[in-house]
Amino acid sequence: MIIILKQTAKQEDIAALRGALEGSGLSIHDSKGTETHILGLIGDTSCVDVNALLANDAVEDVKRVSEGYKKANRKFHPEDTVVNIGGHKIGGGHFAVIAGPCSVESEEQIISVARDVKESGAGLLRGGAFKPRTSPYAFQGMRAEGLELLRKAREATGMPIVTEIMNTEHIPMFSDVDVIQVGARNMQNFELLKELGKLKNPILLKRGLSATIEEWLMSAEYIMSEGNENVILCERGIRTFETSMRNTLDISAVPMLKAKTHLPVVVDPSHAAGLSWMVEPLAMAAIAAGADGLMIEVHNDPAHAKSDGAQSLTPAAFDALMKKAVPALSFFGKTLN
Amino acid sequence: MIIILKQTAKQEDIAALRGALEGSGLSIHDSKGTETHILGLIGDTSCVDVNALLANDAVEDVKRVSEGYKKANRKFHPEDTVVNIGGHKIGGGHFAVIAGPCSVESEEQIISVARDVKESGAGLLRGGAFKPRTSPYAFQGMRAEGLELLRKAREATGMPIVTEIMNTEHIPMFSDVDVIQVGARNMQNFELLKELGKLKNPILLKRGLSATIEEWLMSAEYIMSEGNENVILCERGIRTFETSMRNTLDISAVPMLKAKTHLPVVVDPSHAAGLSWMVEPLAMAAIAAGADGLMIEVHNDPAHAKSDGAQSLTPAAFDALMKKAVPALSFFGKTLN
Amino acid sequence: MIIILKQTAKQEDIAALRGALEGSGLSIHDSKGTETHILGLIGDTSCVDVNALLANDAVEDVKRVSEGYKKANRKFHPEDTVVNIGGHKIGGGHFAVIAGPCSVESEEQIISVARDVKESGAGLLRGGAFKPRTSPYAFQGMRAEGLELLRKAREATGMPIVTEIMNTEHIPMFSDVDVIQVGARNMQNFELLKELGKLKNPILLKRGLSATIEEWLMSAEYIMSEGNENVILCERGIRTFETSMRNTLDISAVPMLKAKTHLPVVVDPSHAAGLSWMVEPLAMAAIAAGADGLMIEVHNDPAHAKSDGAQSLTPAAFDALMKKAVPALSFFGKTLN
Amino acid sequence: MIIILKQTAKQEDIAALRGALEGSGLSIHDSKGTETHILGLIGDTSCVDVNALLANDAVEDVKRVSEGYKKANRKFHPEDTVVNIGGHKIGGGHFAVIAGPCSVESEEQIISVARDVKESGAGLLRGGAFKPRTSPYAFQGMRAEGLELLRKAREATGMPIVTEIMNTEHIPMFSDVDVIQVGARNMQNFELLKELGKLKNPILLKRGLSATIEEWLMSAEYIMSEGNENVILCERGIRTFETSMRNTLDISAVPMLKAKTHLPVVVDPSHAAGLSWMVEPLAMAAIAAGADGLMIEVHNDPAHAKSDGAQSLTPAAFDALMKKAVPALSFFGKTLN
């Protein structure tokens, strides 16, 4: 960590600051130039509060030079993490396809979609039971009943299930969920993250709408610091000024995450664009950029879906997509499972 | 609501769509031009799912022409809502100043800051007990004990207290909190919003980091639709590309909200800029733009604050600010209380 | 175009507005509902000024339902445009690789890089002679002399040259440049676009840092409306809140552009990420998403480059990239030339 | 400037880097910690190319700790710059109001608006002759004829004129323009900035749509480094994700600029919001935040304006605004002239 002192800083204030920092076990390199005076802190600065330093009268600016996350950091864990979900692996060259409807709507619907996507090659079944909707007047999901129907679909097909949790109070209901999803709007619901950190279930952590990659990894760190290291990151588009698409898929996040962390990275092209016809090219781009998995919305009847119909593929369209994805995975050296 | 049909839409698909819409009680105006074919829906369209329409093969685009929020909408409630917090009013010409430390740190600290800010003219005391922090390794707040200390400060000074809730499970602990704050990161924690809607306590709803004004009002609607109409909106800066400040204060949100909703609007210049020296000019701008209140961080010793020191005013700096704010309020026709 | 009238609009104001619109040759469909009153305009609305309508007392909002661009619009020109640059085609299945240094620095440098990238499979040579730099104290390019060196490199290798123009006064110097590039910062330099529209040289139009896709196509329309239809679009990353990369590559822009326009689309992964190690995965993503070309910075000695060294590949790294790009192009059905 | 070395950096690479830096006249403080190894550069680093450093194999990251602008920097020029335009001063406590139509449309129009705004208290007349429009099919301004009409309005009223230049080739036509405006879309048209730097006319430099404050000041530096120090900065709203307004007024830019630079700062609330009813509260906020001037669009007949009608005030509305602005200026300690 580097502290840039004000040109007008008083000697006694600088001395007091140095004393306090040294008192907390850090050593200091002092670089005084003609225009700038800098203190370089040597040691473990994860305990140092940047904000408190910025409030010091002698300080002009503070810059971190090491990351705030440890357990998620590839520097301290160079090997890829491979998350194993009932035999389906994600990470380290293993690629997983998670598919299913935005919302669970009925037993018939979820089982039929599950059978279709499995047939096309998907390994895991997604389906929303608890739905975060912008409007209180929109369909809020089938909730506990939806979870029950997902279990039936799992039983019918053998596919592990992936579904979103919205509140710590629902955790008991999710105990046998194969992958618990944290949605974009809850990426910084820290109370939820901490409780999920106490479980063993793999957690799929979606990126917040305007979360930096650093903040996203800090949220992964919340889960991991409590003991649950089975975290899967899911890029689902960020909010920008562009209005022709629902969100802007940050494809660069894939290689950047692969460099910064050992955790697997999944891409959700359905939410990214919000348009079904754009799912295929974005899915191909995700594979080419090095993603470890895809999460794709598939609905038996998109025009009558209770949520997100515009971005849902029909089973036939998903099948067509998989027919292109499978050779592409092989081309880019990934194993589908 | 307006449906723009594709140039290539088939007659039978259009007929089916019209039938479905008319079946749900809407009437339709059909405008067919040389380049565009449009259906205008007449009636209550709050039940219509835009996304499902977009998934229809015949549809190119859909545009809402009326807002999705009803209870928060000034069109249906032209009079300003005035929220009364133990005699302190916000809205309808009444201006409230909420001040106090980012985090409650000790009994002595919170009581001393409370006395100071009350003396300078603040009406309500803020203080964080549960703290949402980007890093799991940062101070997470005194939690239940912090709430207890806030009650002691209320007892000592008579000031109503404003403090943040992060989880539905904590609601029982917050039953006597005068104003329950929902932080920016929880603005779309819909489970929390729904539960807060069942209480009587006024709710201060901060804007999400990248929430549009429409989404923010939809979150207010979540609370109001459950029965709690005492919602105060708090602009605290949005996330943009600019890096010289923590966030970008969206001052235009103040007049835009005053036009769209009857709810009171408070501005938090401390979080907006993240820099204590910028609090005063932004506070003045908020008053001038028509805000109904200010929320300002004040700490007895910013350089040793456990959170957000860089943006905290000292009690002396807050007193100096209030000496300018009071005549400014009078100049702009507001009553401080 | 749709005009949403205010609830409070007066009958006489509405009548006057209708009269004015009908007077300009449009016909009107009037849809009056319980909550909204809408006028749908039928006819060519490209002459209607949205802003003037918004200034009308009776008008609440105006929504365009057809695009503002005609010549760039795929609706009126369904076939892909193929731009032919000295035998190198871009568009319609033909893929072009443009490579070379950010700045031309010497005759030896540009000729040696040109030979290297040609050997690796690049079809066109890029190199900056006029350089737009954020700081007036940074290297501004070799200017006219740089153009001269590019011509020598063309002569030595037979590669067509691509280089950026910054000012209308320089147009005579660019008369024999094979592809004239308009940089991101000049995407809305309308005087420049109009003059380039009078030439025959193909124009490579980079997307502005925060330009919407609609605005970008309107800038292409500026060039095309003057008669020059040889426009190539280049996505080079947009400005967002994310700070770990120089820009955020908007990969979704590729399929969106392919849907909206017939013009070829090139991706510049070098400027998008600003980091050389990220060029390869982003280049692969661009191919997979359906781009018609790549523009890549290659420098003989990046650590001593006079500009953009951090994002430049060495010739060896570019060669390694091309060894992967060539089979990927074949896999995705494109022809390199 | 601070260089963060890679953990894997080789000794010989570090030695070579140090040698090169010392060879260019810098001295180096070396701070080697357990996790990080940092080189602090002491001396004038404005000549150091950050990008070239980033391309060095031994370097992980580089952080600037001093600003890239010198002439615009308040550190080296603590006194406020006061720009004098025919007796109307801006800066150092002097406040200027610039008003007039978006576009000059006729002699009668510009003279009548000029008389109206002068009567209401405006000191300078604005009016666009050359208009940057998103669409090539929109009104492009009266161009040279518009400049002629502005001169007539100046003659008729004695008001100095402010008008936008779009191209270096037009500079001779602008020789007697009192304040030459550079629009947002040309903020990084560096060839134009350099030529304007050779003139004596004051330059009003608008902020680019997504320009950081640092980039904006670097563009001011372009003008100043050529010798013209009469630069006025104009905040006109930035591009964000919010869609209810045309742009987001960055009110924080006012105090931030006052801290970083000595140049005067003007706010344009008309372009910021794009809505006439929002001009007044934003103008008041600008005064309260410490701006040195306002730039406001006033049109005799907004509903028939050839550009930007939606954001234009009528002369009567402008007069009402000035009746509030004048006492507000006095309240905030500014002198209108």
PDB file of N, CA, C and O in Angstrom, chain A residues 49 51 54-55 133-135 137 140 143 167-169 185 188-191 194 210 215 218 221-222 239 306 309-310, chain B residues 49 51 54-55 133-135 137 140 143 167-169 185 188-191 194 210 215 218 221-222 239 306 309-310:
ATOM      1  N   ASP A  49      -7.169   0.336   7.073  1.00  0.00           N
ATOM      2  CA  ASP A  49      -8.391   0.928   6.537  1.00  0.00           C
ATOM      3  C   ASP A  49      -8.027   2.130   5.659  1.00  0.00           C
ATOM      4  O   ASP A  49      -7.617   3.181   6.148  1.00  0.00           O
ATOM      5  N   ASN A  51      -9.856   4.122   4.107  1.00  0.00           N
ATOM      6  CA  ASN A  51     -10.690   5.283   4.377  1.00  0.00           C
ATOM      7  C   ASN A  51     -10.217   6.098   5.562  1.00  0.00           C
ATOM      8  O   ASN A  51     -10.278   7.326   5.548  1.00  0.00           O
ATOM      9  N   LEU A  54      -7.344   8.097   4.436  1.00  0.00           N
ATOM     10  CA  LEU A  54      -7.748   9.242   3.615  1.00  0.00           C
ATOM     11  C   LEU A  54      -8.269  10.381   4.476  1.00  0.00           C
ATOM     12  O   LEU A  54      -8.268  11.532   4.059  1.00  0.00           O
ATOM     13  N   ALA A  55      -8.747  10.046   5.678  1.00  0.00           N
ATOM     14  CA  ALA A  55      -9.261  11.089   6.563  1.00  0.00           C
ATOM     15  C   ALA A  55      -8.150  11.803   7.305  1.00  0.00           C
ATOM     16  O   ALA A  55      -8.386  12.791   7.996  1.00  0.00           O
ATOM     17  N   ARG A 133     -38.065  -9.869  -8.971  1.00  0.00           N
ATOM     18  CA  ARG A 133     -38.675  -9.133 -10.085  1.00  0.00           C
ATOM     19  C   ARG A 133     -38.697  -7.642  -9.770  1.00  0.00           C
ATOM     20  O   ARG A 133     -39.006  -7.259  -8.637  1.00  0.00           O
ATOM     21  N   THR A 134     -38.423  -6.821 -10.745  1.00  0.00           N
ATOM     22  CA  THR A 134     -38.404  -5.379 -10.535  1.00  0.00           C
ATOM     23  C   THR A 134     -39.741  -4.867  -9.999  1.00  0.00           C
ATOM     24  O   THR A 134     -39.782  -3.951  -9.175  1.00  0.00           O
ATOM     25  N   SER A 135     -40.822  -5.453 -10.455  1.00  0.00           N
ATOM     26  CA  SER A 135     -42.156  -4.977 -10.046  1.00  0.00           C
ATOM     27  C   SER A 135     -42.808  -5.920  -9.044  1.00  0.00           C
ATOM     28  O   SER A 135     -42.809  -7.135  -9.221  1.00  0.00           O
ATOM     29  N   TYR A 137     -45.785  -6.343  -8.801  1.00  0.00           N
ATOM     30  CA  TYR A 137     -47.002  -6.844  -9.432  1.00  0.00           C
ATOM     31  C   TYR A 137     -46.692  -7.969 -10.430  1.00  0.00           C
ATOM     32  O   TYR A 137     -47.590  -8.522 -11.040  1.00  0.00           O
ATOM     33  N   GLN A 140     -43.939 -13.740  -8.897  1.00  0.00           N
ATOM     34  CA  GLN A 140     -42.827 -13.806  -7.938  1.00  0.00           C
ATOM     35  C   GLN A 140     -42.254 -15.218  -7.791  1.00  0.00           C
ATOM     36  O   GLN A 140     -41.446 -15.466  -6.901  1.00  0.00           O
ATOM     37  N   ARG A 143     -42.034 -20.408  -5.519  1.00  0.00           N
ATOM     38  CA  ARG A 143     -41.381 -20.478  -4.205  1.00  0.00           C
ATOM     39  C   ARG A 143     -41.222 -21.928  -3.730  1.00  0.00           C
ATOM     40  O   ARG A 143     -40.678 -22.746  -4.489  1.00  0.00           O
ATOM     41  N   ASN A 167     -32.844 -15.164   0.365  1.00  0.00           N
ATOM     42  CA  ASN A 167     -32.953 -14.743   1.761  1.00  0.00           C
ATOM     43  C   ASN A 167     -32.372 -15.826   2.663  1.00  0.00           C
ATOM     44  O   ASN A 167     -32.565 -17.011   2.417  1.00  0.00           O
ATOM     45  N   THR A 168     -31.698 -15.405   3.725  1.00  0.00           N
ATOM     46  CA  THR A 168     -31.119 -16.382   4.659  1.00  0.00           C
ATOM     47  C   THR A 168     -32.181 -17.287   5.277  1.00  0.00           C
ATOM     48  O   THR A 168     -31.913 -18.444   5.575  1.00  0.00           O
ATOM     49  N   GLU A 169     -33.376 -16.758   5.447  1.00  0.00           N
ATOM     50  CA  GLU A 169     -34.417 -17.577   6.087  1.00  0.00           C
ATOM     51  C   GLU A 169     -34.814 -18.784   5.244  1.00  0.00           C
ATOM     52  O   GLU A 169     -35.425 -19.717   5.750  1.00  0.00           O
ATOM     53  N   ARG A 185     -28.600  -9.153  -8.091  1.00  0.00           N
ATOM     54  CA  ARG A 185     -29.054  -8.126  -7.137  1.00  0.00           C
ATOM     55  C   ARG A 185     -28.669  -8.445  -5.699  1.00  0.00           C
ATOM     56  O   ARG A 185     -28.782  -7.608  -4.814  1.00  0.00           O
ATOM     57  N   GLN A 188     -24.019  -8.383  -3.326  1.00  0.00           N
ATOM     58  CA  GLN A 188     -23.446  -7.757  -2.127  1.00  0.00           C
ATOM     59  C   GLN A 188     -24.429  -7.810  -0.958  1.00  0.00           C
ATOM     60  O   GLN A 188     -24.447  -6.931  -0.104  1.00  0.00           O
ATOM     61  N   ASN A 189     -25.246  -8.856  -0.914  1.00  0.00           N
ATOM     62  CA  ASN A 189     -26.073  -9.151   0.264  1.00  0.00           C
ATOM     63  C   ASN A 189     -25.168  -9.969   1.192  1.00  0.00           C
ATOM     64  O   ASN A 189     -25.166 -11.191   1.184  1.00  0.00           O
ATOM     65  N   PHE A 190     -24.391  -9.215   1.989  1.00  0.00           N
ATOM     66  CA  PHE A 190     -23.286  -9.855   2.709  1.00  0.00           C
ATOM     67  C   PHE A 190     -23.763 -10.832   3.786  1.00  0.00           C
ATOM     68  O   PHE A 190     -23.105 -11.825   4.062  1.00  0.00           O
ATOM     69  N   GLU A 191     -24.921 -10.567   4.373  1.00  0.00           N
ATOM     70  CA  GLU A 191     -25.453 -11.496   5.383  1.00  0.00           C
ATOM     71  C   GLU A 191     -25.754 -12.847   4.733  1.00  0.00           C
ATOM     72  O   GLU A 191     -25.487 -13.897   5.305  1.00  0.00           O
ATOM     73  N   LYS A 194     -22.412 -14.681   3.888  1.00  0.00           N
ATOM     74  CA  LYS A 194     -21.768 -15.287   5.060  1.00  0.00           C
ATOM     75  C   LYS A 194     -22.450 -16.608   5.428  1.00  0.00           C
ATOM     76  O   LYS A 194     -21.777 -17.584   5.751  1.00  0.00           O
ATOM     77  N   SER A 210     -23.471  -3.620 -11.560  1.00  0.00           N
ATOM     78  CA  SER A 210     -22.384  -2.657 -11.776  1.00  0.00           C
ATOM     79  C   SER A 210     -21.227  -2.967 -10.838  1.00  0.00           C
ATOM     80  O   SER A 210     -20.549  -2.068 -10.366  1.00  0.00           O
ATOM     81  N   GLU A 215     -14.701  -6.202  -6.759  1.00  0.00           N
ATOM     82  CA  GLU A 215     -15.805  -6.344  -5.793  1.00  0.00           C
ATOM     83  C   GLU A 215     -16.433  -7.736  -5.865  1.00  0.00           C
ATOM     84  O   GLU A 215     -16.845  -8.304  -4.854  1.00  0.00           O
ATOM     85  N   MET A 218     -14.301 -10.051  -4.082  1.00  0.00           N
ATOM     86  CA  MET A 218     -14.446  -9.840  -2.636  1.00  0.00           C
ATOM     87  C   MET A 218     -15.717 -10.528  -2.129  1.00  0.00           C
ATOM     88  O   MET A 218     -15.750 -11.031  -0.998  1.00  0.00           O
ATOM     89  N   GLU A 221     -14.941 -14.016  -1.799  1.00  0.00           N
ATOM     90  CA  GLU A 221     -14.121 -14.155  -0.599  1.00  0.00           C
ATOM     91  C   GLU A 221     -14.991 -14.245   0.656  1.00  0.00           C
ATOM     92  O   GLU A 221     -14.654 -14.962   1.605  1.00  0.00           O
ATOM     93  N   TYR A 222     -16.120 -13.518   0.680  1.00  0.00           N
ATOM     94  CA  TYR A 222     -17.050 -13.607   1.824  1.00  0.00           C
ATOM     95  C   TYR A 222     -17.487 -15.055   2.039  1.00  0.00           C
ATOM     96  O   TYR A 222     -17.518 -15.557   3.159  1.00  0.00           O
ATOM     97  N   ARG A 239     -24.272  -3.314 -16.514  1.00  0.00           N
ATOM     98  CA  ARG A 239     -25.087  -2.167 -16.927  1.00  0.00           C
ATOM     99  C   ARG A 239     -24.181  -1.090 -17.515  1.00  0.00           C
ATOM    100  O   ARG A 239     -23.225  -0.661 -16.882  1.00  0.00           O
ATOM    101  N   LYS A 306     -43.714 -17.105 -17.894  1.00  0.00           N
ATOM    102  CA  LYS A 306     -44.103 -16.159 -16.846  1.00  0.00           C
ATOM    103  C   LYS A 306     -43.008 -15.145 -16.541  1.00  0.00           C
ATOM    104  O   LYS A 306     -43.212 -14.211 -15.777  1.00  0.00           O
ATOM    105  N   GLY A 309     -39.387 -14.337 -21.146  1.00  0.00           N
ATOM    106  CA  GLY A 309     -39.643 -15.038 -22.398  1.00  0.00           C
ATOM    107  C   GLY A 309     -38.771 -14.559 -23.541  1.00  0.00           C
ATOM    108  O   GLY A 309     -38.308 -15.355 -24.357  1.00  0.00           O
ATOM    109  N   ALA A 310     -38.522 -13.263 -23.589  1.00  0.00           N
ATOM    110  CA  ALA A 310     -37.812 -12.698 -24.741  1.00  0.00           C
ATOM    111  C   ALA A 310     -36.420 -13.270 -24.921  1.00  0.00           C
ATOM    112  O   ALA A 310     -35.870 -13.256 -26.006  1.00  0.00           O
TER     113      ALA A 310
ATOM    114  N   ASP B  49     -47.058  -8.742 -19.527  1.00  0.00           N
ATOM    115  CA  ASP B  49     -45.634  -9.040 -19.395  1.00  0.00           C
ATOM    116  C   ASP B  49     -44.908  -8.658 -20.688  1.00  0.00           C
ATOM    117  O   ASP B  49     -45.043  -9.304 -21.721  1.00  0.00           O
ATOM    118  N   ASN B  51     -41.898  -8.929 -21.495  1.00  0.00           N
ATOM    119  CA  ASN B  51     -40.964  -9.944 -21.949  1.00  0.00           C
ATOM    120  C   ASN B  51     -41.628 -11.062 -22.744  1.00  0.00           C
ATOM    121  O   ASN B  51     -41.082 -11.555 -23.731  1.00  0.00           O
ATOM    122  N   LEU B  54     -42.282  -9.754 -26.130  1.00  0.00           N
ATOM    123  CA  LEU B  54     -41.065  -9.697 -26.938  1.00  0.00           C
ATOM    124  C   LEU B  54     -40.698 -11.072 -27.487  1.00  0.00           C
ATOM    125  O   LEU B  54     -39.989 -11.176 -28.486  1.00  0.00           O
ATOM    126  N   ALA B  55     -41.160 -12.115 -26.803  1.00  0.00           N
ATOM    127  CA  ALA B  55     -40.856 -13.470 -27.269  1.00  0.00           C
ATOM    128  C   ALA B  55     -41.794 -13.911 -28.384  1.00  0.00           C
ATOM    129  O   ALA B  55     -41.591 -14.961 -28.988  1.00  0.00           O
ATOM    130  N   ARG B 133     -19.932  -4.244   4.209  1.00  0.00           N
ATOM    131  CA  ARG B 133     -18.566  -3.885   3.814  1.00  0.00           C
ATOM    132  C   ARG B 133     -18.118  -4.738   2.639  1.00  0.00           C
ATOM    133  O   ARG B 133     -18.372  -5.946   2.618  1.00  0.00           O
ATOM    134  N   THR B 134     -17.438  -4.138   1.685  1.00  0.00           N
ATOM    135  CA  THR B 134     -16.972  -4.872   0.507  1.00  0.00           C
ATOM    136  C   THR B 134     -16.092  -6.065   0.897  1.00  0.00           C
ATOM    137  O   THR B 134     -16.152  -7.120   0.263  1.00  0.00           O
ATOM    138  N   SER B 135     -15.296  -5.897   1.939  1.00  0.00           N
ATOM    139  CA  SER B 135     -14.362  -6.961   2.341  1.00  0.00           C
ATOM    140  C   SER B 135     -14.847  -7.692   3.588  1.00  0.00           C
ATOM    141  O   SER B 135     -15.260  -7.055   4.566  1.00  0.00           O
ATOM    142  N   TYR B 137     -13.000  -8.936   5.618  1.00  0.00           N
ATOM    143  CA  TYR B 137     -11.990  -8.715   6.648  1.00  0.00           C
ATOM    144  C   TYR B 137     -12.118  -7.327   7.277  1.00  0.00           C
ATOM    145  O   TYR B 137     -11.358  -6.977   8.178  1.00  0.00           O
ATOM    146  N   GLN B 140     -17.306  -5.178  10.659  1.00  0.00           N
ATOM    147  CA  GLN B 140     -18.674  -5.481  10.213  1.00  0.00           C
ATOM    148  C   GLN B 140     -19.746  -4.809  11.076  1.00  0.00           C
ATOM    149  O   GLN B 140     -20.937  -5.118  10.940  1.00  0.00           O
ATOM    150  N   ARG B 143     -23.333  -4.531  15.478  1.00  0.00           N
ATOM    151  CA  ARG B 143     -24.552  -5.324  15.337  1.00  0.00           C
ATOM    152  C   ARG B 143     -25.511  -5.070  16.512  1.00  0.00           C
ATOM    153  O   ARG B 143     -25.803  -3.898  16.797  1.00  0.00           O
ATOM    154  N   ASN B 167     -31.096  -7.679   6.751  1.00  0.00           N
ATOM    155  CA  ASN B 167     -31.617  -9.041   6.636  1.00  0.00           C
ATOM    156  C   ASN B 167     -32.988  -9.122   7.308  1.00  0.00           C
ATOM    157  O   ASN B 167     -33.203  -8.528   8.363  1.00  0.00           O
ATOM    158  N   THR B 168     -33.896  -9.876   6.714  1.00  0.00           N
ATOM    159  CA  THR B 168     -35.242 -10.005   7.312  1.00  0.00           C
ATOM    160  C   THR B 168     -35.179 -10.606   8.718  1.00  0.00           C
ATOM    161  O   THR B 168     -36.025 -10.275   9.553  1.00  0.00           O
ATOM    162  N   GLU B 169     -34.189 -11.448   8.959  1.00  0.00           N
ATOM    163  CA  GLU B 169     -34.130 -12.071  10.290  1.00  0.00           C
ATOM    164  C   GLU B 169     -33.877 -11.069  11.412  1.00  0.00           C
ATOM    165  O   GLU B 169     -34.110 -11.369  12.585  1.00  0.00           O
ATOM    166  N   ARG B 185     -26.964  -1.392  -1.563  1.00  0.00           N
ATOM    167  CA  ARG B 185     -26.729  -2.763  -2.042  1.00  0.00           C
ATOM    168  C   ARG B 185     -27.948  -3.670  -1.827  1.00  0.00           C
ATOM    169  O   ARG B 185     -28.006  -4.770  -2.349  1.00  0.00           O
ATOM    170  N   GLN B 188     -32.633  -3.730  -4.183  1.00  0.00           N
ATOM    171  CA  GLN B 188     -33.445  -4.733  -4.870  1.00  0.00           C
ATOM    172  C   GLN B 188     -33.399  -6.079  -4.135  1.00  0.00           C
ATOM    173  O   GLN B 188     -33.512  -7.132  -4.748  1.00  0.00           O
ATOM    174  N   ASN B 189     -33.268  -6.019  -2.809  1.00  0.00           N
ATOM    175  CA  ASN B 189     -33.448  -7.213  -1.974  1.00  0.00           C
ATOM    176  C   ASN B 189     -34.952  -7.289  -1.707  1.00  0.00           C
ATOM    177  O   ASN B 189     -35.469  -6.799  -0.690  1.00  0.00           O
ATOM    178  N   PHE B 190     -35.652  -7.908  -2.649  1.00  0.00           N
ATOM    179  CA  PHE B 190     -37.115  -7.792  -2.662  1.00  0.00           C
ATOM    180  C   PHE B 190     -37.776  -8.484  -1.469  1.00  0.00           C
ATOM    181  O   PHE B 190     -38.813  -8.061  -0.988  1.00  0.00           O
ATOM    182  N   GLU B 191     -37.149  -9.561  -0.974  1.00  0.00           N
ATOM    183  CA  GLU B 191     -37.705 -10.230   0.207  1.00  0.00           C
ATOM    184  C   GLU B 191     -37.680  -9.284   1.404  1.00  0.00           C
ATOM    185  O   GLU B 191     -38.635  -9.229   2.188  1.00  0.00           O
ATOM    186  N   LYS B 194     -40.378  -6.491   0.949  1.00  0.00           N
ATOM    187  CA  LYS B 194     -41.745  -6.952   1.224  1.00  0.00           C
ATOM    188  C   LYS B 194     -42.011  -7.019   2.732  1.00  0.00           C
ATOM    189  O   LYS B 194     -43.082  -6.608   3.196  1.00  0.00           O
ATOM    190  N   SER B 210     -26.442   1.359  -9.365  1.00  0.00           N
ATOM    191  CA  SER B 210     -26.715   1.601 -10.785  1.00  0.00           C
ATOM    192  C   SER B 210     -28.206   1.426 -11.063  1.00  0.00           C
ATOM    193  O   SER B 210     -28.590   0.950 -12.124  1.00  0.00           O
ATOM    194  N   GLU B 215     -36.524   2.035 -11.588  1.00  0.00           N
ATOM    195  CA  GLU B 215     -36.329   0.849 -10.737  1.00  0.00           C
ATOM    196  C   GLU B 215     -36.408   1.198  -9.252  1.00  0.00           C
ATOM    197  O   GLU B 215     -36.924   0.422  -8.445  1.00  0.00           O
ATOM    198  N   MET B 218     -39.880   1.527  -8.317  1.00  0.00           N
ATOM    199  CA  MET B 218     -40.497   0.196  -8.233  1.00  0.00           C
ATOM    200  C   MET B 218     -40.146  -0.469  -6.898  1.00  0.00           C
ATOM    201  O   MET B 218     -40.957  -1.211  -6.335  1.00  0.00           O
ATOM    202  N   GLU B 221     -42.317   0.972  -4.421  1.00  0.00           N
ATOM    203  CA  GLU B 221     -43.640   0.373  -4.625  1.00  0.00           C
ATOM    204  C   GLU B 221     -43.752  -0.985  -3.919  1.00  0.00           C
ATOM    205  O   GLU B 221     -44.816  -1.331  -3.411  1.00  0.00           O
ATOM    206  N   TYR B 222     -42.656  -1.748  -3.901  1.00  0.00           N
ATOM    207  CA  TYR B 222     -42.653  -3.033  -3.170  1.00  0.00           C
ATOM    208  C   TYR B 222     -43.059  -2.813  -1.712  1.00  0.00           C
ATOM    209  O   TYR B 222     -43.877  -3.543  -1.148  1.00  0.00           O
ATOM    210  N   ARG B 239     -22.974   4.983  -9.780  1.00  0.00           N
ATOM    211  CA  ARG B 239     -21.693   4.533 -10.311  1.00  0.00           C
ATOM    212  C   ARG B 239     -21.570   4.961 -11.770  1.00  0.00           C
ATOM    213  O   ARG B 239     -22.437   4.649 -12.597  1.00  0.00           O
ATOM    214  N   LYS B 306     -13.860   3.645  12.243  1.00  0.00           N
ATOM    215  CA  LYS B 306     -13.761   2.247  11.811  1.00  0.00           C
ATOM    216  C   LYS B 306     -14.310   2.036  10.405  1.00  0.00           C
ATOM    217  O   LYS B 306     -14.187   0.948   9.847  1.00  0.00           O
ATOM    218  N   GLY B 309     -14.027   6.971   7.175  1.00  0.00           N
ATOM    219  CA  GLY B 309     -13.440   8.173   7.753  1.00  0.00           C
ATOM    220  C   GLY B 309     -13.238   9.279   6.728  1.00  0.00           C
ATOM    221  O   GLY B 309     -13.439  10.453   7.022  1.00  0.00           O
ATOM    222  N   ALA B 310     -12.857   8.915   5.524  1.00  0.00           N
ATOM    223  CA  ALA B 310     -12.492   9.916   4.521  1.00  0.00           C
ATOM    224  C   ALA B 310     -13.631  10.856   4.181  1.00  0.00           C
ATOM    225  O   ALA B 310     -13.415  11.968   3.721  1.00  0.00           O
TER     226      ALA B 310
END
